[in-house]
Short mmCIF file of C-alpha atoms in Angstrom, two decimals:
data_model
loop_
_atom_site.label_atom_id
_atom_site.label_comp_id
_atom_site.label_asym_id
_atom_site.label_seq_id
_atom_site.Cartn_x
_atom_site.Cartn_y
_atom_site.Cartn_z
CA MET D 16 0.07 -0.08 -0.19
CA GLN D 17 2.77 2.41 0.87
CA ARG D 18 4.54 1.81 -2.55
CA ILE D 19 1.08 2.47 -4.28
CA ILE D 20 0.89 5.93 -2.35
CA CYS D 21 4.45 6.72 -3.24
CA ALA D 22 3.98 6.01 -6.86
CA GLY D 23 0.71 8.00 -7.07
CA ALA D 24 2.54 11.03 -5.23
CA ALA D 25 5.46 10.74 -7.72
CA GLY D 26 2.93 10.58 -10.69
CA MET D 27 1.23 13.89 -9.35
CA LEU D 28 4.63 15.64 -9.26
CA ILE D 29 5.41 14.63 -12.75
CA LEU D 30 2.20 15.86 -14.09
CA ALA D 31 2.62 19.08 -12.18
CA SER D 32 6.06 19.86 -13.82
CA PRO D 33 6.04 21.86 -17.19
CA ALA D 34 8.89 19.99 -18.47
CA ALA D 35 7.30 16.74 -17.74
CA LEU D 36 4.20 18.13 -19.51
CA ALA D 37 6.33 18.66 -22.56
CA GLN D 38 7.53 14.94 -22.59
CA LEU D 39 4.12 13.65 -22.55
CA PRO D 40 2.47 12.32 -25.80
CA PRO D 41 0.41 14.83 -27.61
CA GLU D 42 -2.69 13.10 -26.92
CA GLN D 43 -2.11 13.70 -23.16
CA ARG D 44 -1.50 17.46 -23.51
CA SER D 45 -4.01 20.20 -23.71
CA ASN D 46 -4.51 22.39 -26.78
CA ALA D 47 -3.55 25.50 -25.02
CA GLU D 48 -0.18 23.86 -24.36
CA LEU D 49 0.38 22.77 -27.92
CA ALA D 50 -0.64 26.20 -29.28
CA ALA D 51 1.90 28.08 -27.04
CA GLU D 52 4.56 25.59 -28.16
CA LEU D 53 3.66 26.24 -31.65
CA ALA D 54 3.77 30.08 -31.29
CA ASP D 55 7.24 29.72 -29.66
CA LEU D 56 8.53 27.70 -32.69
CA LYS D 57 7.03 30.24 -35.29
CA LYS D 58 8.75 33.01 -33.42
CA ALA D 59 12.04 31.17 -33.29
CA LEU D 60 11.75 30.40 -37.00
CA ALA D 61 10.91 34.05 -37.89
CA GLU D 62 14.13 35.16 -36.12
CA GLN D 63 16.24 32.57 -37.81
CA ARG D 64 14.79 33.63 -41.12
CA ALA D 65 15.67 37.40 -40.53
CA LEU D 66 19.16 36.48 -39.26
CA LEU D 67 19.66 34.43 -42.45
CA GLU D 68 18.38 37.32 -44.77
CA GLN D 69 20.68 39.64 -43.12
CA LEU D 70 23.71 37.50 -43.62
CA ARG D 71 22.82 36.77 -47.02
CA GLN D 72 22.76 40.46 -47.69
CA GLN D 73 26.14 40.79 -46.32
CA VAL D 74 27.49 38.28 -48.34
CA ALA D 75 26.02 39.67 -51.46
CA ASP D 76 27.40 43.18 -50.79
CA ALA D 77 30.87 41.79 -49.88
CA ARG D 78 30.95 39.84 -53.19
CA LEU D 79 29.85 42.82 -55.09
CA ALA D 80 32.66 44.99 -53.41
CA ALA D 81 35.37 42.56 -54.07
CA GLU D 82 34.28 42.61 -57.82
CA ARG D 83 34.58 46.28 -57.99
CA GLY D 84 37.48 46.89 -55.84
CA MET D 85 35.48 48.34 -52.83
CA GLY D 86 36.06 47.31 -49.48
CA GLY D 87 38.76 44.74 -48.20
CA ALA D 88 42.37 45.36 -48.26
CA GLY D 89 42.59 46.31 -51.92
CA ALA D 90 40.16 49.25 -52.17
CA GLY D 91 42.13 51.77 -50.45
CA ALA D 92 44.98 52.19 -52.78
CA ALA D 93 43.45 55.23 -54.33
CA SER D 94 41.52 56.63 -51.80
CA GLY D 95 43.43 55.71 -48.46
CA SER D 96 42.41 52.85 -46.08
CA PRO D 97 38.92 51.82 -46.42
CA GLN D 98 36.33 51.59 -43.73
CA SER D 99 36.73 47.94 -42.43
CA GLN D 100 33.81 45.61 -42.80
CA PRO D 101 32.26 44.93 -39.62
CA GLN D 102 31.94 41.37 -38.32
CA PRO D 103 28.59 40.03 -37.36
CA GLN D 104 28.34 39.65 -33.62
CA LEU D 105 27.15 36.09 -32.55
CA PRO D 106 23.86 36.55 -30.70
CA PRO D 107 23.38 34.96 -27.29
CA SER D 108 21.39 31.81 -27.12
CA SER D 109 17.62 32.14 -26.41
CA PRO D 110 15.98 29.74 -24.05
CA ALA D 111 14.42 26.57 -25.50
CA PRO D 112 10.66 26.74 -26.58
CA ALA D 113 8.21 24.95 -24.42
CA GLY D 114 8.66 21.71 -26.54
CA GLY D 115 11.68 19.83 -24.87
CA GLY D 116 14.30 18.52 -26.92
CA GLN D 117 14.62 21.49 -29.19
CA GLN D 118 18.00 22.85 -30.15
CA PRO D 119 18.87 26.47 -28.65
CA VAL D 120 17.78 29.27 -30.99
CA LEU D 121 19.97 32.10 -31.83
CA ALA D 122 18.46 35.54 -31.36
CA VAL D 123 18.87 38.29 -33.87
CA GLY D 124 21.94 40.60 -33.34
CA GLN D 125 22.58 43.98 -34.59
CA PRO D 126 22.43 44.38 -38.40
CA PRO D 127 25.78 44.75 -40.03
CA LYS D 128 26.76 48.22 -41.12
CA ARG D 129 27.20 48.66 -44.88
CA ASP D 130 29.95 50.37 -46.47
CA SER D 131 28.61 53.95 -47.42
CA LYS D 132 31.71 54.55 -49.79
CA PRO D 133 31.23 54.86 -53.54
CA PRO D 134 32.60 51.76 -55.62
CA GLU D 135 36.03 52.40 -56.99
CA VAL D 136 36.62 52.34 -60.70
CA ALA D 137 39.65 53.02 -62.95
CA PRO D 138 39.98 56.87 -62.96
CA ILE D 139 39.99 58.45 -66.36
CA PHE D 140 38.80 61.89 -65.33
CA GLU D 141 40.47 64.57 -63.15
CA SER D 142 38.02 64.03 -60.26
CA PRO D 143 38.09 60.94 -58.42
CA GLY D 144 34.97 59.07 -57.52
CA VAL D 145 36.05 57.57 -54.09
CA LEU D 146 36.88 59.82 -51.17
CA THR D 147 39.65 59.68 -48.78
CA ALA D 148 38.76 58.22 -45.35
CA ARG D 149 38.82 60.32 -42.27
CA GLY D 150 42.22 61.19 -41.01
CA LYS D 151 44.16 59.39 -44.05
CA LEU D 152 46.51 61.04 -46.50
CA VAL D 153 46.96 59.99 -50.04
CA LEU D 154 49.72 61.21 -52.16
CA GLU D 155 49.35 60.75 -55.88
CA PRO D 156 52.37 61.44 -58.45
CA SER D 157 51.18 61.63 -61.87
CA PHE D 158 52.58 62.42 -65.30
CA GLN D 159 50.52 63.51 -68.38
CA PHE D 160 51.72 63.86 -72.00
CA GLY D 161 49.73 65.61 -74.53
CA TYR D 162 50.28 66.10 -78.35
CA SER D 163 48.24 68.20 -80.73
CA SER D 164 48.67 69.50 -84.26
CA SER D 165 46.66 72.04 -86.35
CA ASN D 166 46.74 73.56 -89.71
CA ARG D 167 45.64 77.24 -90.33
CA VAL D 168 45.24 78.88 -93.67
CA ALA D 169 44.30 82.63 -93.60
CA LEU D 170 43.97 84.91 -96.61
CA VAL D 171 45.63 88.32 -95.77
CA GLY D 172 44.25 90.57 -98.67
CA TYR D 173 41.29 90.96 -100.93
CA THR D 174 39.84 89.42 -104.12
CA ILE D 175 38.88 90.97 -107.32
CA ILE D 176 37.22 87.91 -108.62
CA PRO D 177 36.79 84.55 -106.64
CA ALA D 178 39.78 83.17 -108.47
CA LEU D 179 42.27 85.99 -107.90
CA LEU D 180 43.72 87.10 -104.57
CA ILE D 181 45.53 90.31 -103.96
CA GLY D 182 47.50 90.07 -100.78
CA LEU D 183 49.19 87.14 -98.94
CA ILE D 184 48.16 83.61 -97.81
CA ASP D 185 48.99 82.91 -94.09
CA VAL D 186 49.65 79.24 -93.74
CA ARG D 187 50.72 77.98 -90.30
CA GLU D 188 51.09 74.31 -89.16
CA VAL D 189 51.60 73.98 -85.23
CA LYS D 190 53.00 70.85 -83.60
CA ARG D 191 52.51 71.15 -79.70
CA ASN D 192 53.91 68.91 -77.11
CA THR D 193 53.01 69.36 -73.48
CA SER D 194 54.26 67.30 -70.52
CA THR D 195 52.78 67.83 -67.05
CA ALA D 196 54.32 66.24 -63.78
CA THR D 197 51.94 66.62 -60.85
CA LEU D 198 52.18 65.87 -57.12
CA SER D 199 48.61 65.78 -55.46
CA GLY D 200 47.75 65.27 -52.05
CA ARG D 201 44.34 64.34 -50.52
CA PHE D 202 43.49 64.43 -46.93
CA GLY D 203 40.21 63.04 -45.51
CA LEU D 204 38.53 65.66 -43.42
CA SER D 205 35.78 62.91 -42.55
CA ASN D 206 34.36 59.93 -43.92
CA ARG D 207 32.35 62.16 -46.42
CA SER D 208 34.71 64.92 -47.17
CA GLU D 209 38.36 65.38 -48.42
CA LEU D 210 40.70 68.22 -49.52
CA GLU D 211 43.04 67.93 -52.30
CA LEU D 212 46.05 70.13 -53.31
CA ARG D 213 47.62 69.90 -56.75
CA LEU D 214 50.99 71.18 -57.69
CA PRO D 215 51.86 70.77 -61.37
CA TYR D 216 55.12 71.44 -63.14
CA ILE D 217 54.85 71.83 -66.80
CA TYR D 218 57.14 71.59 -69.81
CA ARG D 219 55.87 73.01 -73.30
CA SER D 220 57.31 72.94 -76.75
CA ASP D 221 55.81 74.36 -79.96
CA SER D 222 56.98 74.08 -83.36
CA THR D 223 55.20 76.45 -86.04
CA VAL D 224 55.92 76.34 -89.65
CA SER D 225 54.92 79.68 -91.23
CA ARG D 226 55.75 82.78 -93.09
CA GLU D 227 56.15 86.32 -91.65
CA LEU D 228 53.12 88.55 -92.30
CA PHE D 229 53.29 91.61 -94.52
CA THR D 230 56.90 90.92 -95.66
CA GLY D 231 56.15 89.48 -99.15
CA THR D 232 58.33 86.47 -98.68
CA ALA D 233 57.45 83.11 -99.85
CA VAL D 234 59.88 81.26 -97.67
CA GLU D 235 58.45 79.13 -94.79
CA ASN D 236 60.23 79.47 -91.58
CA VAL D 237 60.13 77.03 -88.69
CA PHE D 238 59.48 78.78 -85.26
CA ASP D 239 60.43 76.79 -82.24
CA THR D 240 59.65 77.84 -78.81
CA SER D 241 59.34 76.32 -75.22
CA GLY D 242 58.53 76.78 -71.70
CA ARG D 243 58.85 75.20 -68.46
CA GLY D 244 58.04 76.16 -64.87
CA VAL D 245 55.34 75.68 -62.29
CA GLY D 246 51.77 75.61 -63.33
CA ASP D 247 48.55 76.75 -61.70
CA VAL D 248 48.18 75.53 -58.29
CA GLU D 249 44.69 74.01 -57.60
CA LEU D 250 42.68 73.54 -54.42
CA THR D 251 39.54 71.18 -54.23
CA LEU D 252 37.00 70.35 -51.68
CA ARG D 253 34.75 67.24 -52.23
CA HIS D 254 31.78 65.98 -50.22
CA GLN D 255 29.65 62.99 -50.50
CA LEU D 256 25.99 64.09 -50.44
CA ASN D 257 24.30 60.56 -49.61
CA ASP D 258 24.56 57.08 -48.70
CA GLY D 259 24.23 54.86 -51.89
CA GLY D 260 24.50 51.20 -52.32
CA VAL D 261 23.70 48.38 -54.68
CA ASP D 262 21.26 49.95 -57.38
CA LYS D 263 21.58 53.25 -55.50
CA PRO D 264 23.46 56.12 -56.80
CA PHE D 265 26.30 57.90 -55.07
CA TYR D 266 26.63 61.81 -55.32
CA VAL D 267 29.71 63.61 -54.67
CA ALA D 268 29.72 67.59 -54.77
CA GLY D 269 33.17 69.32 -55.61
CA LEU D 270 34.51 72.90 -55.43
CA ARG D 271 37.68 73.65 -57.21
CA LEU D 272 39.79 76.85 -57.03
CA LYS D 273 42.45 77.36 -59.77
CA THR D 274 45.06 79.96 -59.04
CA ARG D 275 47.43 81.73 -61.56
CA THR D 276 50.88 80.92 -59.85
CA GLY D 277 52.11 79.69 -63.39
CA ARG D 278 53.73 82.17 -65.79
CA ASP D 279 50.76 83.63 -67.66
CA PRO D 280 50.72 84.58 -71.16
CA PHE D 281 50.87 88.41 -70.57
CA GLU D 282 54.37 87.90 -69.06
CA VAL D 283 56.19 86.60 -71.98
CA VAL D 284 57.64 88.55 -75.01
CA THR D 285 55.72 88.26 -78.30
CA ASP D 286 57.48 88.11 -81.60
CA CYS D 287 56.48 91.40 -83.12
CA VAL D 288 58.61 94.42 -84.03
CA ARG D 289 56.01 96.96 -83.18
CA ARG D 290 52.63 96.25 -82.17
CA CYS D 291 51.04 92.94 -83.34
CA VAL D 292 48.13 94.67 -84.95
CA GLY D 293 48.02 97.36 -87.51
CA GLU D 294 49.37 98.08 -90.77
CA ASN D 295 53.05 98.43 -89.77
CA ALA D 296 52.90 95.00 -87.81
CA SER D 297 55.67 92.40 -88.58
CA GLY D 298 56.86 89.15 -87.12
CA THR D 299 55.13 86.01 -86.45
CA GLY D 300 52.93 87.27 -83.53
CA LEU D 301 53.95 84.31 -81.50
CA PRO D 302 55.34 84.18 -78.00
CA LEU D 303 59.06 83.62 -77.79
CA ASP D 304 58.69 81.85 -74.36
CA LEU D 305 55.48 79.57 -73.85
CA PRO D 306 53.71 80.26 -70.67
CA THR D 307 52.87 77.65 -68.01
CA GLY D 308 49.66 79.12 -66.61
CA SER D 309 46.35 80.37 -67.91
CA GLY D 310 46.87 83.90 -66.33
CA PHE D 311 43.26 83.95 -64.63
CA TYR D 312 41.76 82.86 -61.49
CA ALA D 313 38.95 80.26 -61.92
CA LEU D 314 36.27 78.61 -59.81
CA GLN D 315 34.68 75.37 -60.74
CA PRO D 316 31.77 73.73 -59.02
CA SER D 317 30.90 70.14 -59.85
CA LEU D 318 28.80 67.17 -59.16
CA THR D 319 29.81 63.64 -59.70
CA TRP D 320 27.57 60.63 -59.59
CA LEU D 321 28.23 56.80 -59.48
CA TYR D 322 25.71 54.26 -60.13
CA PRO D 323 26.52 50.52 -59.19
CA SER D 324 24.85 48.17 -61.45
CA ASP D 325 26.15 44.65 -61.24
CA PRO D 326 28.62 43.73 -62.85
CA ALA D 327 29.38 47.35 -63.84
CA VAL D 328 29.58 50.77 -62.24
CA LEU D 329 28.12 53.69 -64.23
CA PHE D 330 29.62 57.13 -63.64
CA GLY D 331 29.74 60.79 -64.82
CA SER D 332 29.94 64.40 -63.71
CA VAL D 333 28.66 67.98 -64.72
CA SER D 334 30.65 71.25 -64.03
CA TYR D 335 31.00 74.79 -64.74
CA LEU D 336 34.21 76.72 -64.73
CA HIS D 337 33.96 80.52 -64.20
CA ASN D 338 36.87 82.49 -65.11
CA PHE D 339 37.49 85.91 -63.49
CA GLU D 340 38.21 88.97 -65.69
CA ARG D 341 41.36 91.01 -65.40
CA HIS D 342 41.77 94.63 -66.01
CA ASN D 343 44.61 97.00 -67.42
CA LEU D 344 46.41 94.07 -69.18
CA ARG D 345 49.18 94.52 -71.61
CA ARG D 346 51.79 92.43 -73.26
CA GLN D 347 55.41 93.17 -74.32
CA VAL D 348 56.54 93.03 -77.94
CA LEU D 349 59.93 92.35 -79.17
CA ASN D 350 61.38 95.70 -79.25
CA GLY D 351 60.61 96.24 -75.48
CA GLU D 352 57.39 98.26 -76.00
CA TRP D 353 54.17 97.23 -74.21
CA GLU D 354 50.84 96.95 -76.04
CA PRO D 355 47.83 97.59 -73.95
CA LEU D 356 45.13 95.15 -74.06
CA GLY D 357 42.53 96.49 -71.57
CA SER D 358 40.09 94.19 -69.92
CA VAL D 359 40.14 90.46 -70.81
CA LYS D 360 37.83 87.76 -69.53
CA PRO D 361 38.14 84.07 -70.93
CA GLY D 362 34.89 82.40 -71.76
CA ASP D 363 33.42 80.11 -69.17
CA VAL D 364 33.48 76.42 -69.62
CA ILE D 365 30.41 74.10 -69.41
CA GLY D 366 31.76 70.38 -69.06
CA PHE D 367 30.22 66.94 -68.55
CA ASN D 368 31.29 63.49 -68.84
CA PHE D 369 30.22 59.88 -68.58
CA GLY D 370 31.59 56.34 -68.54
CA VAL D 371 31.44 52.87 -67.29
CA GLY D 372 33.78 50.67 -65.21
CA LEU D 373 34.14 46.93 -65.15
CA ALA D 374 36.14 44.78 -62.67
CA LEU D 375 38.31 42.21 -64.57
CA ASN D 376 39.36 40.62 -61.46
CA GLU D 377 40.02 41.57 -57.72
CA LYS D 378 43.12 43.75 -58.63
CA ALA D 379 42.36 45.01 -62.16
CA SER D 380 39.50 47.07 -63.53
CA LEU D 381 38.90 48.73 -66.89
CA SER D 382 36.95 51.90 -67.66
CA PHE D 383 35.61 53.63 -70.79
CA GLY D 384 34.29 57.15 -71.11
CA TYR D 385 33.79 60.42 -72.83
CA ASP D 386 34.62 64.01 -71.75
CA HIS D 387 33.19 67.19 -73.41
CA SER D 388 33.76 70.90 -72.59
CA SER D 389 32.13 73.79 -74.40
CA ILE D 390 34.24 77.09 -74.13
CA ALA D 391 32.56 80.39 -74.62
CA ARG D 392 34.10 83.35 -76.50
CA THR D 393 36.71 85.38 -74.87
CA LYS D 394 35.65 89.05 -74.19
CA GLN D 395 38.04 92.06 -74.53
CA ASN D 396 36.99 95.27 -73.13
CA GLY D 397 33.27 94.02 -72.88
CA ALA D 398 33.12 92.76 -76.40
CA PRO D 399 33.98 89.39 -78.09
CA ALA D 400 37.68 89.29 -78.89
CA PRO D 401 38.50 89.24 -82.61
CA GLY D 402 38.71 85.83 -84.04
CA SER D 403 37.20 84.43 -80.80
CA VAL D 404 34.59 81.78 -81.20
CA ARG D 405 32.85 79.06 -78.91
CA THR D 406 35.07 76.05 -78.93
CA GLN D 407 34.01 72.43 -78.59
CA LEU D 408 36.52 69.84 -77.02
CA GLY D 409 35.54 66.17 -77.01
CA THR D 410 37.69 63.33 -75.82
CA LEU D 411 37.25 59.66 -75.79
CA LEU D 412 39.06 57.89 -73.04
CA VAL D 413 39.82 54.53 -71.79
CA GLY D 414 41.90 53.61 -68.55
CA MET D 415 43.00 50.66 -66.61
CA SER D 416 43.81 50.38 -62.86
CA TYR D 417 46.00 47.62 -61.25
CA ARG D 418 46.50 47.15 -57.41
CA LEU D 419 50.01 46.49 -56.57
CA ASN D 420 49.56 46.21 -52.88
CA PRO D 421 46.99 47.24 -50.25
CA LYS D 422 48.38 50.87 -50.31
CA ARG D 423 49.52 51.37 -53.89
CA THR D 424 47.76 51.29 -57.16
CA VAL D 425 48.85 52.16 -60.81
CA ASN D 426 46.33 53.85 -62.98
CA ALA D 427 46.83 54.48 -66.81
CA SER D 428 44.47 56.33 -69.23
CA VAL D 429 44.65 57.18 -72.92
CA GLY D 430 42.50 59.95 -74.60
CA ALA D 431 41.96 60.44 -78.31
CA GLY D 432 40.66 63.84 -79.44
CA LEU D 433 37.40 63.84 -81.43
CA THR D 434 37.33 67.58 -82.44
CA ARG D 435 39.97 69.83 -84.13
CA ASP D 436 40.62 71.84 -81.09
CA THR D 437 41.05 68.92 -78.68
CA PRO D 438 44.73 67.40 -78.36
CA ASP D 439 45.09 64.38 -80.59
CA VAL D 440 46.31 62.06 -77.88
CA SER D 441 46.79 62.38 -74.20
CA ILE D 442 48.55 59.74 -71.98
CA THR D 443 48.19 59.83 -68.06
CA VAL D 444 49.88 57.59 -65.60
CA ARG D 445 49.02 58.02 -61.85
CA VAL D 446 50.36 56.10 -58.73
CA PRO D 447 48.23 56.91 -55.71
CA THR D 448 49.78 55.83 -52.57
CA SER D 449 48.19 55.58 -49.22
CA MET D 450 50.12 57.06 -46.21
#
């Protein structure tokens, strides 16, 4: 009898225990208990699905970043050390649901932070798309070579009939070579802003085949001239306006100030015996030494956009360059006299470009693009300067980037002129190095 009583008491204790209730067959448990256990399982399943979706999105972003050179150790070569990808925190285990025998469920942790920096592409334009990280310094030595040629035929005289010219035929063929060595430094003010300083050194050489005006000679002369020295120093501020991402554009605003530290065109001596205009003018009218600067201050706002679209990155920019007017200008002619020019204002420049970048592998990328600039007429004393017209410059560019190590990248680009006023060919090599 005592054993029966003890067994009955033990059975009552087992039925009173929640864990024991979970061990009972389903037919011996109430509907409320089964519903509570089912709700717990559904909640745990939803949490697991949310965690799986976050991890899947992180893997997709990391794969896209690796294909385009963004993130990881290799993306900071051109823009400083990139923001490190945060590792997902392992969430603590949650208690088992009411149903015994279930594995512990991992609770959802904090969602991983996404890299808000634009993707990196092989640079073919002057403005980089990827900004320097906060507190980082990037030094970028570069070398650019440009070659252009042009032919000019001018009729200096008058015609009696269309087939008969009374006067001279001014024929000029100009071959121009320009080499520019530049040291650029970019410093990250924040993760969204950077400051850039460009220090150029320019060497120019021109060869002009022509004949002197108003001398009556039919002999063609070759006029060689050159110039070298520091060019116009530039200071640029850039700021990323938004957080982009996969299938979301990035926008970067920029403001560039161009100084006139280089030797301007009004400081060189012009090959004219008297003034370069008028009936008694003689000489080629060309400068004896080539300038290394434009001679004018300029301010250029711009907006750059990058649009990741797997497996490519679309990019482009629009800009407006405003040249500031100078007053009381004059130039020196060959005999030491000064020719007054008055007020001169170069035409403003409206520019735009666009292109596409493709990642070949984790180290190499390729870019194609087109750059166009429309230059307004130059004004002298408030009126259009003689012979000044609106000029269109169009350049087709292709560039390639290769990452040597996590801190250094080699970028090379080639441009081909599509209009008469554009340089025939330009070659640029850059080696950005993160400090």
